[in-house]
Coordinates of C-alpha atoms and ligand atoms in Angstrom, one line a residue:
M16 CA -13.3 -5.7 -25.7
E17 CA -10.2 -6.3 -27.8
Y18 CA -7.0 -6.2 -25.7
L19 CA -5.5 -4.1 -28.5
N20 CA -7.8 -1.2 -27.6
L21 CA -6.6 -1.3 -24.0
V22 CA -3.0 -1.5 -25.2
Q23 CA -3.5 1.6 -27.3
L24 CA -4.8 3.4 -24.2
Y25 CA -1.8 2.3 -22.2
Q26 CA 0.4 3.8 -24.8
K27 CA -1.3 7.1 -24.8
L28 CA -1.2 7.2 -21.0
E29 CA 2.5 6.4 -21.1
E30 CA 3.2 9.2 -23.5
T31 CA 1.8 12.0 -21.3
T32 CA 2.7 13.1 -17.8
K33 CA -0.1 15.6 -17.7
R34 CA -2.6 14.6 -15.0
L35 CA -5.7 16.2 -16.7
E36 CA -4.9 14.5 -20.0
K37 CA -4.5 11.2 -18.3
T38 CA -7.9 11.7 -16.6
Y39 CA -9.5 12.6 -19.9
L40 CA -8.1 9.6 -21.7
L41 CA -9.3 7.3 -18.9
S42 CA -12.7 8.8 -18.7
E43 CA -13.4 8.6 -22.4
F44 CA -12.3 5.0 -22.3
L45 CA -14.5 4.2 -19.3
K46 CA -17.5 5.8 -21.0
T47 CA -17.2 3.4 -24.0
T48 CA -16.5 0.3 -21.9
K49 CA -19.4 -2.1 -21.5
K50 CA -20.9 -3.0 -18.1
E51 CA -19.7 -6.6 -18.3
D52 CA -16.1 -5.5 -19.0
I53 CA -15.7 -2.6 -16.7
A54 CA -14.6 -4.5 -13.6
H55 CA -11.7 -6.4 -15.1
I56 CA -10.7 -3.4 -17.3
V57 CA -10.4 -1.1 -14.3
L58 CA -8.1 -3.7 -12.6
L59 CA -6.0 -4.1 -15.8
L60 CA -5.7 -0.3 -16.1
Q61 CA -4.0 -0.3 -12.7
G62 CA -1.8 -3.3 -13.7
K63 CA -3.7 -5.5 -11.2
L64 CA -5.6 -8.7 -11.3
F65 CA -7.1 -8.5 -7.8
P66 CA -8.0 -5.6 -5.4
S67 CA -5.0 -4.8 -3.2
W68 CA -6.5 -6.6 -0.2
D69 CA -7.0 -9.9 -2.0
E70 CA -4.6 -12.5 -0.8
R71 CA -4.1 -14.0 -4.2
K72 CA -0.9 -12.9 -6.0
I73 CA 0.3 -13.5 -9.5
G74 CA 3.6 -15.1 -8.3
V75 CA 5.5 -15.2 -11.6
A76 CA 9.3 -14.9 -11.6
S77 CA 11.3 -13.3 -14.4
R78 CA 12.9 -16.7 -15.1
L79 CA 9.5 -18.2 -16.0
I80 CA 8.8 -15.3 -18.3
L81 CA 12.0 -15.9 -20.1
K82 CA 11.0 -19.5 -20.7
A83 CA 7.5 -18.5 -21.8
I84 CA 9.0 -16.1 -24.4
N85 CA 11.3 -18.9 -25.5
I86 CA 8.4 -21.3 -26.0
S87 CA 6.2 -18.8 -27.8
T88 CA 8.9 -17.4 -30.1
G89 CA 11.3 -20.3 -30.5
I90 CA 14.2 -17.9 -29.7
T91 CA 16.8 -19.4 -27.4
I92 CA 16.9 -18.5 -23.7
E93 CA 20.5 -17.2 -24.1
K94 CA 19.5 -14.8 -26.9
I95 CA 16.5 -13.6 -24.8
E96 CA 18.9 -13.0 -21.8
Q97 CA 21.2 -11.0 -24.0
E98 CA 18.4 -8.8 -25.1
W99 CA 17.2 -8.4 -21.5
K100 CA 20.7 -7.3 -20.4
K101 CA 20.7 -4.7 -23.1
T102 CA 17.4 -3.0 -22.3
G103 CA 16.8 -4.2 -18.7
D104 CA 13.1 -4.4 -19.5
L105 CA 11.5 -7.8 -20.1
G106 CA 8.4 -6.1 -21.6
L107 CA 10.5 -4.5 -24.3
V108 CA 12.3 -7.7 -24.9
A109 CA 9.0 -9.5 -25.5
E110 CA 7.8 -6.7 -27.8
N111 CA 11.0 -6.9 -29.9
L112 CA 11.2 -10.6 -30.1
V113 CA 7.5 -11.0 -30.9
T114 CA 8.0 -8.5 -33.7
R115 CA 10.7 -10.7 -35.2
K116 CA 8.6 -13.8 -34.9
K117 CA 5.6 -12.1 -36.5
Q118 CA 7.6 -11.6 -39.7
V119 CA 7.7 -15.3 -40.0
T120 CA 4.3 -16.4 -38.8
L121 CA 1.6 -14.1 -40.1
F122 CA -1.3 -15.7 -38.4
S123 CA -2.6 -14.9 -34.9
H124 CA -5.9 -14.7 -33.0
Q125 CA -7.4 -11.5 -31.7
L126 CA -6.9 -11.3 -28.0
S127 CA -9.7 -10.0 -25.8
T128 CA -9.2 -8.2 -22.5
Q129 CA -11.3 -11.0 -20.8
K130 CA -9.0 -13.7 -22.2
V131 CA -5.9 -11.9 -21.0
F132 CA -7.4 -11.3 -17.6
N133 CA -8.6 -14.9 -17.2
N134 CA -5.3 -16.4 -18.2
L135 CA -3.4 -14.1 -15.9
R136 CA -5.8 -14.7 -13.0
K137 CA -5.5 -18.5 -13.4
L138 CA -1.8 -18.2 -12.7
A139 CA -2.6 -17.1 -9.2
G140 CA -4.8 -20.0 -8.4
L141 CA -2.3 -22.7 -9.4
E142 CA -0.8 -24.9 -6.8
G143 CA 0.9 -28.3 -6.5
A144 CA 2.4 -30.7 -9.0
G145 CA 2.9 -29.4 -12.6
T146 CA 2.4 -25.8 -11.6
V147 CA 5.3 -24.5 -13.5
D148 CA 4.3 -26.2 -16.7
K149 CA 0.7 -25.0 -16.4
K150 CA 1.9 -21.4 -15.8
L151 CA 4.2 -21.5 -18.8
Q152 CA 1.3 -22.8 -20.9
L153 CA -1.0 -20.0 -19.8
I154 CA 1.6 -17.3 -20.5
A155 CA 2.8 -18.8 -23.7
E156 CA -0.7 -19.1 -25.0
L157 CA -1.2 -15.3 -24.6
L158 CA 2.2 -14.5 -26.1
T159 CA 1.6 -16.7 -29.1
S160 CA -1.6 -14.8 -30.0
S161 CA -0.3 -11.4 -29.2
K162 CA 0.9 -8.5 -31.3
P163 CA 4.2 -7.0 -30.3
L164 CA 2.8 -4.2 -28.3
E165 CA 0.3 -6.5 -26.6
A166 CA 3.2 -8.8 -25.6
K167 CA 4.9 -5.8 -24.0
Y168 CA 2.0 -5.0 -21.7
I169 CA 1.1 -8.6 -20.9
I170 CA 4.7 -9.0 -19.6
R171 CA 4.6 -5.8 -17.7
T172 CA 1.3 -6.8 -16.1
L173 CA 2.8 -10.1 -15.1
L174 CA 5.7 -8.4 -13.5
E175 CA 3.3 -6.0 -11.7
E176 CA 5.2 -3.2 -13.4
L177 CA 2.8 -1.6 -15.8
R178 CA 4.2 1.9 -15.5
V179 CA 1.6 3.9 -17.3
G180 CA 1.1 6.3 -14.4
V181 CA -2.5 5.7 -13.4
G182 CA -2.7 6.9 -9.9
E183 CA -5.6 6.7 -7.5
G184 CA -6.4 10.4 -8.0
S185 CA -6.7 10.3 -11.8
L186 CA -8.7 7.1 -11.7
R187 CA -11.1 8.5 -9.2
D188 CA -11.5 11.7 -11.2
A189 CA -11.9 9.7 -14.4
I190 CA -14.8 7.8 -12.8
V191 CA -16.4 11.1 -11.8
W192 CA -16.0 12.6 -15.3
A193 CA -17.2 9.4 -17.1
S194 CA -20.3 9.0 -14.8
F195 CA -21.3 12.5 -14.0
G196 CA -19.5 14.7 -16.5
D197 CA -22.8 15.7 -18.1
K198 CA -24.4 16.6 -14.7
I199 CA -21.5 18.9 -13.8
G200 CA -21.2 20.4 -17.3
L201 CA -17.6 19.2 -17.6
K202 CA -15.6 20.2 -20.7
Y203 CA -12.1 19.2 -21.4
L204 CA -10.4 22.1 -23.1
S205 CA -6.7 21.1 -23.1
E206 CA -4.1 19.2 -21.1
N207 CA -4.0 22.1 -18.7
K208 CA -7.6 23.2 -18.6
I209 CA -11.1 22.0 -18.0
D210 CA -14.3 23.9 -17.7
I211 CA -17.0 23.0 -15.2
S212 CA -20.3 24.7 -14.5
S213 CA -20.1 24.3 -10.7
R214 CA -17.2 23.4 -8.5
E215 CA -19.6 22.5 -5.7
E216 CA -21.4 20.0 -7.9
Y217 CA -18.1 18.5 -8.9
N218 CA -17.0 18.1 -5.3
H219 CA -20.3 16.6 -4.5
Y220 CA -19.9 13.7 -7.0
A221 CA -16.2 13.4 -6.3
A222 CA -17.0 12.8 -2.6
I223 CA -19.6 10.1 -3.5
V224 CA -17.0 8.2 -5.6
Q225 CA -14.3 8.7 -3.0
R226 CA -16.6 7.4 -0.2
A227 CA -17.3 4.3 -2.3
Y228 CA -13.6 3.8 -2.8
D229 CA -12.7 4.4 0.9
L230 CA -15.2 1.6 1.8
T231 CA -14.1 -0.9 -0.8
N232 CA -10.5 -0.2 -1.7
D233 CA -11.3 -1.4 -5.1
F234 CA -11.9 0.9 -8.0
S235 CA -13.3 -2.0 -10.1
S236 CA -16.3 -2.4 -7.9
V237 CA -16.7 1.4 -7.7
A238 CA -16.6 1.8 -11.5
E239 CA -19.0 -1.1 -11.9
A240 CA -21.5 0.5 -9.5
A241 CA -21.1 3.9 -11.1
K242 CA -21.8 2.4 -14.5
L243 CA -25.1 1.1 -13.1
G244 CA -26.1 4.4 -11.6
L245 CA -25.8 6.9 -8.8
K246 CA -28.1 4.9 -6.5
E247 CA -25.9 1.8 -6.8
L248 CA -22.8 3.8 -6.1
E249 CA -24.4 5.4 -3.0
E250 CA -25.5 2.0 -1.8
I251 CA -21.9 0.6 -1.6
E252 CA -21.4 -0.2 2.1
L253 CA -18.6 -1.1 4.4
A254 CA -18.3 -4.9 4.5
V255 CA -16.7 -7.3 6.9
F256 CA -13.6 -9.0 5.5
R257 CA -13.0 -6.2 3.0
P258 CA -10.4 -4.1 4.8
L259 CA -10.5 -0.3 4.8
K260 CA -7.6 2.0 4.5
V261 CA -6.6 3.2 8.0
M262 CA -6.9 6.7 9.2
L263 CA -3.5 8.3 9.7
A264 CA -2.3 11.0 12.1
L265 CA -0.5 14.3 11.6
K266 CA 2.3 15.2 14.0
V267 CA 2.3 17.9 16.6
K268 CA 5.3 19.4 18.3
D269 CA 3.9 19.9 21.8
I270 CA 0.9 19.5 24.1
K271 CA -0.4 22.9 23.3
E272 CA -0.5 22.2 19.6
G273 CA -2.2 18.9 20.3
F274 CA -5.0 20.7 22.2
E275 CA -5.2 23.3 19.5
R276 CA -5.9 20.6 16.9
C277 CA -8.1 18.4 18.9
G278 CA -9.9 20.8 21.2
K279 CA -10.4 20.6 25.0
P280 CA -11.0 18.2 26.5
A281 CA -9.4 15.7 24.2
D282 CA -8.8 11.9 24.4
I283 CA -5.1 11.2 25.0
E284 CA -3.8 7.7 24.5
Y285 CA -0.6 5.7 24.7
K286 CA 1.1 5.5 21.2
L287 CA 2.5 2.0 21.1
D288 CA 5.4 1.1 18.8
G289 CA 3.9 -1.9 17.2
F290 CA 2.0 -2.3 14.0
R291 CA -1.5 -1.7 13.0
I292 CA -4.0 -4.5 12.8
Q293 CA -7.6 -4.3 11.5
V294 CA -9.7 -7.1 13.0
H295 CA -12.7 -8.3 11.1
K296 CA -15.3 -10.6 12.6
Q297 CA -18.5 -12.2 11.4
G298 CA -20.0 -15.1 13.2
N299 CA -17.2 -17.5 14.1
K300 CA -14.8 -16.2 11.5
I301 CA -12.1 -13.7 12.2
K302 CA -9.6 -12.2 9.8
L303 CA -6.7 -9.8 10.5
F304 CA -5.3 -7.3 8.1
T305 CA -2.2 -5.0 8.2
R306 CA -2.4 -1.3 7.3
R307 CA -1.1 -2.5 3.8
L308 CA -4.4 -4.4 3.7
E309 CA -2.6 -7.7 3.6
E310 CA -4.1 -10.6 5.5
V311 CA -2.1 -11.9 8.4
T312 CA -4.7 -14.1 10.2
L313 CA -2.4 -17.2 10.0
Q314 CA 0.6 -15.4 11.3
F315 CA -1.2 -14.3 14.5
P316 CA -3.3 -17.2 15.8
E317 CA -3.1 -16.0 19.4
V318 CA -4.7 -12.7 18.4
V319 CA -7.6 -14.5 16.8
E320 CA -8.1 -16.4 20.1
Y321 CA -7.9 -13.2 22.2
V322 CA -10.6 -11.6 20.1
K323 CA -12.8 -14.7 20.1
K324 CA -12.7 -14.9 23.8
N325 CA -12.7 -11.3 25.0
V326 CA -14.7 -9.2 22.5
K327 CA -18.5 -9.4 22.5
G328 CA -20.5 -9.0 19.2
D329 CA -21.5 -11.1 16.2
S330 CA -19.8 -8.9 13.7
F331 CA -17.4 -6.0 13.9
I332 CA -14.4 -4.2 12.5
L333 CA -11.8 -3.0 15.1
D334 CA -8.7 -0.8 14.6
S335 CA -5.8 -1.6 16.9
E336 CA -2.1 -1.7 17.4
A337 CA -0.3 -5.0 18.1
A338 CA 2.5 -4.3 20.5
G339 CA 5.3 -6.8 21.0
F340 CA 6.7 -7.3 24.5
N341 CA 9.5 -9.2 26.1
P342 CA 7.9 -12.5 27.5
K343 CA 10.3 -12.5 30.4
T344 CA 10.1 -8.9 31.6
G345 CA 6.7 -7.9 30.2
K346 CA 8.3 -4.6 28.8
Y347 CA 7.3 -3.5 25.4
F348 CA 9.7 -4.2 22.5
P349 CA 10.2 -1.8 19.7
F350 CA 8.5 -2.6 16.4
Q351 CA 11.5 -4.3 14.8
H352 CA 11.4 -7.3 17.2
I353 CA 8.0 -8.4 16.0
S354 CA 8.3 -7.2 12.4
Q355 CA 9.5 -10.7 11.3
R356 CA 6.2 -12.2 12.4
I357 CA 4.2 -10.4 9.7
R358 CA 5.5 -12.5 6.8
R359 CA 6.3 -15.7 8.6
K360 CA 4.7 -18.8 7.1
Y361 CA 6.3 -21.5 9.3
D362 CA 7.1 -22.1 13.0
I363 CA 4.2 -19.8 13.8
E364 CA 3.7 -21.1 17.3
E365 CA 7.4 -20.8 18.2
M366 CA 7.4 -17.2 16.9
S367 CA 4.3 -16.4 19.0
N368 CA 6.0 -17.7 22.2
K369 CA 9.2 -15.9 21.4
F370 CA 7.7 -12.6 20.2
P371 CA 4.2 -12.4 21.8
V372 CA 2.0 -9.4 21.0
E373 CA -0.6 -7.6 23.0
L374 CA -3.6 -6.2 21.0
N375 CA -4.4 -2.6 22.0
V376 CA -7.8 -1.8 20.5
F377 CA -8.4 1.9 19.9
D378 CA -11.3 2.1 17.5
I379 CA -14.4 0.4 16.1
L380 CA -15.7 1.1 12.6
Y381 CA -18.5 -1.4 12.3
Y382 CA -20.7 -3.2 14.8
N383 CA -23.4 -5.8 14.4
G384 CA -24.4 -4.6 10.9
K385 CA -23.9 -0.9 11.6
N386 CA -21.3 1.4 10.0
L387 CA -19.9 3.6 12.7
I388 CA -17.4 5.7 10.9
K389 CA -19.5 8.8 11.1
E390 CA -20.2 8.5 14.8
D391 CA -18.3 10.6 17.3
F392 CA -15.0 9.1 18.4
Q393 CA -16.1 9.3 22.0
K394 CA -19.1 7.1 21.3
R395 CA -16.9 4.6 19.5
R396 CA -14.5 4.5 22.3
E397 CA -17.3 4.0 24.9
L398 CA -18.5 1.0 22.8
I399 CA -15.1 -0.7 22.7
E400 CA -14.9 -0.3 26.5
K401 CA -18.2 -2.1 26.8
L402 CA -17.4 -4.9 24.4
I403 CA -13.8 -5.7 25.4
T404 CA -12.8 -7.6 28.6
N405 CA -9.3 -6.3 29.3
K406 CA -6.7 -9.0 29.6
P407 CA -3.3 -7.3 30.0
K408 CA -0.6 -8.8 27.7
K409 CA -3.3 -10.3 25.6
I410 CA -6.0 -7.8 24.6
Q411 CA -7.1 -4.5 26.0
V412 CA -8.6 -1.2 25.1
V413 CA -5.6 1.2 24.7
T414 CA -4.7 3.1 27.9
N415 CA -6.2 6.6 27.7
L416 CA -7.0 9.8 29.6
I417 CA -9.7 12.3 28.8
T418 CA -8.6 15.7 30.0
E419 CA -8.0 19.4 29.3
D420 CA -5.2 19.7 31.8
E421 CA -1.8 20.2 30.1
K422 CA 0.0 19.1 33.3
K423 CA -1.8 15.8 33.4
V424 CA -0.9 15.2 29.7
E425 CA 2.7 16.0 30.5
K426 CA 2.7 13.3 33.2
F427 CA 0.8 10.8 30.9
Y428 CA 3.4 11.5 28.1
K429 CA 6.3 10.7 30.5
D430 CA 4.6 7.6 31.8
S431 CA 4.0 6.4 28.3
L432 CA 7.6 6.8 27.3
S433 CA 8.9 5.1 30.4
A434 CA 6.6 2.1 29.7
G435 CA 8.6 1.7 26.4
N436 CA 6.0 3.4 24.1
E437 CA 6.7 5.9 21.3
G438 CA 4.7 8.8 22.6
I439 CA 1.0 9.8 22.8
M440 CA -1.9 10.4 20.5
F441 CA -4.5 13.2 20.8
K442 CA -8.0 12.5 19.5
K443 CA -10.8 14.9 19.1
L444 CA -13.9 13.6 21.0
D445 CA -16.5 14.5 18.3
S446 CA -14.5 13.4 15.2
P447 CA -15.4 10.8 12.6
Y448 CA -13.2 8.0 11.3
K449 CA -11.8 9.0 7.9
P450 CA -10.4 5.9 6.1
G451 CA -7.2 6.6 4.2
A452 CA -6.9 10.2 5.3
R453 CA -4.1 11.8 7.3
V454 CA -6.2 13.9 9.6
G455 CA -5.8 16.8 12.1
H456 CA -8.3 15.4 14.5
M457 CA -6.1 12.5 15.5
V458 CA -2.5 13.7 16.0
K459 CA 0.7 12.1 17.4
M460 CA 3.4 13.5 19.6
K461 CA 6.7 11.8 20.0
P462 CA 10.2 12.9 21.0
V463 CA 12.3 11.8 18.0
M464 CA 12.7 13.7 14.8
E465 CA 10.4 12.9 11.9
T466 CA 11.7 9.8 10.2
L467 CA 10.8 9.1 6.5
D468 CA 9.2 5.9 5.2
L469 CA 10.9 5.3 1.8
V470 CA 10.7 2.7 -0.8
I471 CA 13.7 0.8 -2.1
V472 CA 13.8 1.2 -5.9
G473 CA 17.4 0.0 -6.6
A474 CA 20.5 -1.4 -5.0
E475 CA 24.0 -2.6 -5.8
W476 CA 25.5 -6.0 -5.2
G477 CA 28.2 -5.8 -2.5
T478 CA 31.8 -6.7 -2.9
G479 CA 34.2 -8.8 -0.9
K480 CA 32.5 -10.6 2.0
R481 CA 29.2 -8.9 1.0
A482 CA 29.3 -10.2 -2.5
N483 CA 26.1 -12.2 -2.2
W484 CA 24.2 -9.4 -0.6
L485 CA 22.5 -6.3 -1.9
S486 CA 23.9 -3.1 -0.4
S487 CA 23.8 0.6 -1.1
F488 CA 20.0 1.0 -1.6
T489 CA 18.4 3.7 -3.7
L490 CA 15.5 5.2 -1.9
A491 CA 12.4 7.0 -3.2
C492 CA 9.4 9.0 -1.9
I493 CA 6.1 9.3 -3.8
D494 CA 4.2 12.1 -5.5
E495 CA 0.5 12.5 -5.6
D496 CA 0.1 10.5 -8.8
G497 CA 1.9 7.6 -7.3
N498 CA 5.3 8.1 -9.1
F499 CA 8.3 7.2 -7.1
L500 CA 11.0 9.9 -6.9
E501 CA 14.5 9.1 -5.9
I502 CA 15.9 10.8 -2.9
G503 CA 19.3 9.2 -2.2
K504 CA 21.3 6.1 -1.5
M505 CA 21.7 4.4 1.8
G506 CA 24.1 1.8 3.2
T507 CA 24.0 2.2 6.9
G508 CA 21.8 0.9 9.7
I509 CA 21.7 -2.6 8.2
K510 CA 23.3 -5.3 10.3
E511 CA 25.8 -8.0 9.4
K512 CA 24.1 -10.6 11.6
S513 CA 20.4 -11.2 11.8
E514 CA 20.4 -11.4 15.7
E515 CA 21.3 -7.7 15.8
G516 CA 18.3 -6.6 13.7
T517 CA 17.4 -6.4 10.0
S518 CA 20.5 -7.8 8.2
F519 CA 21.8 -7.5 4.7
E520 CA 20.9 -11.1 4.2
Q521 CA 17.3 -10.5 5.3
L522 CA 17.0 -7.4 3.1
T523 CA 18.5 -9.3 0.2
D524 CA 16.0 -12.1 0.6
E525 CA 13.1 -9.6 0.6
L526 CA 14.5 -7.8 -2.5
K527 CA 15.8 -10.5 -4.7
P528 CA 12.4 -11.6 -6.1
L529 CA 11.8 -7.9 -7.0
I530 CA 14.8 -7.5 -9.3
L531 CA 13.6 -6.0 -12.6
S532 CA 17.0 -5.7 -14.3
E533 CA 20.7 -5.8 -13.7
K534 CA 23.6 -3.9 -15.2
G535 CA 27.0 -4.7 -13.8
R536 CA 26.5 -4.5 -10.0
E537 CA 23.5 -2.3 -10.2
V538 CA 20.0 -3.7 -9.9
K539 CA 16.6 -2.0 -10.4
L540 CA 13.9 -3.2 -8.1
K541 CA 10.1 -3.3 -8.1
P542 CA 9.1 -0.6 -5.6
K543 CA 7.6 -2.8 -2.9
V544 CA 9.7 -2.7 0.2
V545 CA 9.3 0.2 2.6
I546 CA 11.9 1.1 5.2
E547 CA 11.9 3.7 7.9
V548 CA 14.9 6.0 7.6
N549 CA 16.6 8.6 9.8
Y550 CA 18.9 11.3 8.4
E551 CA 21.0 14.2 9.4
E552 CA 19.6 16.8 7.0
I553 CA 17.6 17.2 3.8
Q554 CA 19.4 19.0 1.0
K555 CA 18.4 20.2 -2.5
S556 CA 20.0 18.1 -5.1
P557 CA 19.9 17.9 -8.9
N558 CA 21.2 14.3 -8.7
Y559 CA 17.8 12.7 -7.8
S560 CA 14.4 12.9 -9.5
S561 CA 12.8 14.3 -6.3
G562 CA 15.2 17.3 -6.4
Y563 CA 16.3 16.5 -2.8
A564 CA 18.9 14.3 -1.2
L565 CA 19.2 12.9 2.3
R566 CA 22.5 13.5 4.2
F567 CA 23.6 10.4 6.0
P568 CA 20.5 8.4 5.7
R569 CA 20.3 5.4 8.1
M570 CA 17.8 2.5 8.2
I571 CA 15.9 2.2 11.4
N572 CA 13.3 -0.4 10.5
L573 CA 12.2 -2.7 7.7
R574 CA 8.5 -1.8 7.5
L575 CA 6.9 -4.9 6.0
D576 CA 3.6 -3.6 7.4
R577 CA 3.5 -0.6 5.1
H578 CA 2.4 -0.4 1.5
P579 CA 4.7 1.5 -1.0
S580 CA 1.7 3.8 -1.8
E581 CA 1.7 5.1 1.8
C582 CA 5.4 6.0 1.9
S583 CA 6.4 9.6 2.6
T584 CA 5.3 12.1 0.1
I585 CA 7.4 14.7 -1.8
T586 CA 5.2 17.3 -0.1
L587 CA 6.3 16.0 3.3
V588 CA 10.0 16.1 2.2
E589 CA 9.5 19.7 1.0
D590 CA 7.8 20.7 4.3
L591 CA 10.7 19.2 6.3
Y592 CA 13.2 20.9 4.1
Y593 CA 11.7 24.3 4.6
G594 CA 11.0 23.5 8.3
Q595 CA 14.7 22.8 8.9
K596 CA 15.7 26.1 7.1
K597 CA 13.5 28.1 9.5
K598 CA 15.3 26.8 12.6
Ligands
LIG855 P1 3.2 7.0 12.7 O1 3.5 5.6 12.3 O2 4.3 7.6 13.4 O3 2.6 7.8 11.6 O4 2.0 6.9 13.8 C1 0.7 6.5 13.5 C2 0.6 5.0 13.9 O5 0.7 4.9 15.3 C3 -0.7 4.4 13.6 O6 -0.7 4.0 12.2 C4 -0.8 3.2 14.5 O7 -0.2 2.1 13.9 C5 0.1 3.6 15.7 N1 -0.6 3.8 17.0 C6 0.0 3.4 18.1 N2 -0.9 3.7 19.1 C7 -2.0 4.2 18.6 C8 -3.2 4.8 19.2 N3 -3.4 4.8 20.5 N4 -4.1 5.3 18.3 C9 -3.8 5.3 17.0 N5 -2.7 4.9 16.4 C10 -1.8 4.3 17.2

């Protein structure tokens, strides 16, 4: 397919905020896309080159893009920088400058989606000597052949900032409409209205597509299977080394509510304050993933060993919490002590001695070729108890209690807190595992007020002794289409020195590569970094796009283990706002 066709779709998608219209545009496009193109086109539509769990990253800095624009247009770097300062958007800069160049050179090749995709993907595979030059060559080759609008979207894809508003929900629905629209008698009437012959039929096909997505976390393989047929789609299965989205818990206020949600008796477990690890094993190979679906096998060699030595089975997928503990006293550490291990690429052994973790396994999703997510929780729990040899401070099945007695739970809760844990979990004995869903059959109870997980979308360079650090961070929550909505600015809770916790310097190091544009002291950032935030109160506010503002927000943790798409939703913010008014 010609890249220009895709670019025209990007433009139309960018022009509308209406979810139904976006879905319609996408579904019509998918219908006309050929089988051999569909996989890479669905990735490009999301501004991606790889499924989210793939370790490969594009890894192109803004500086390199400036140079590539310079090579392909002949315009000086200084001039390009000036333009960049004006608009703050390198995509627009490329569009404008390519326009000017095109008035001089009239000739260019027609770019195909496959060519764009291949060149961009090659960038991720480059390593070693001469890498920068090769990257420049690959980007410049595309820019030289591109029309102005094409240049804009190539640059935005490179920066992982496509901004055409294709959320998971609209893409899933578009695949349903494109593949089964006829079967469900779907008619698109207007941007606010569709007609379908049967809601039940619609839900049936939507569930089939959703299931395939939950198991793969990759819309490109889902769309490809759907193109082949219903059978192929239904045959998509869970696979080892392809991480699943984790199941999330709702919060309850007390033990009574916990039992109301999960029934009596229920399984009650320690809720450890660590981070989630999904363990995949096949034969001798083991891979570890965070709940962001990022691979962290290299960062946690001791966990790989614990699993190898103490868990029976040829192949399995386990769900667990890695909890950090003080190697001297054995007491659990709060999450922030071990958070630095998640990204660490060097001194791994030293880190594992200083900040050891204990793997607490609480679920199993796959065992020796069998998908277990529909089995009852109790059966899954019994299986892990059989497979795992408990080795405290290394690996164990998470501490639990199956009971219907509120008094016993009260004691268990207190024990859990005094052991340094965050609280307890309630789990319904006959419940399935629902990947990616926040469910009411697994709930959490903890003493502190609900914190928010927010994404940093902007910041300001500090002044005085903080001149080299970013400070005053603009925070955002997310809506159901994946748009980030601002909810306030935060400058407290970050430390001056890294020994005391997450420091300005550490945050600056995380955020600097994400700078999209700068104006004066203000910078706009790619929404990638999630932090956990405490606050005094939520207020209505016209100053932020969410319509809300946090009073006295304060950072508690840098959550490198969380993906921006799983940050707190605007619905949660609204619920908390109305909840606090009731009190
Ligand atoms: P929260 O982060 O407050 O939404 O709580 C949910 C998180 O608690 C999960 O994502 C896990 O990382 C963690 N967790 C700790 N202990 C358990 C447990 N026993 N069962 C399930 N999740 C747990």
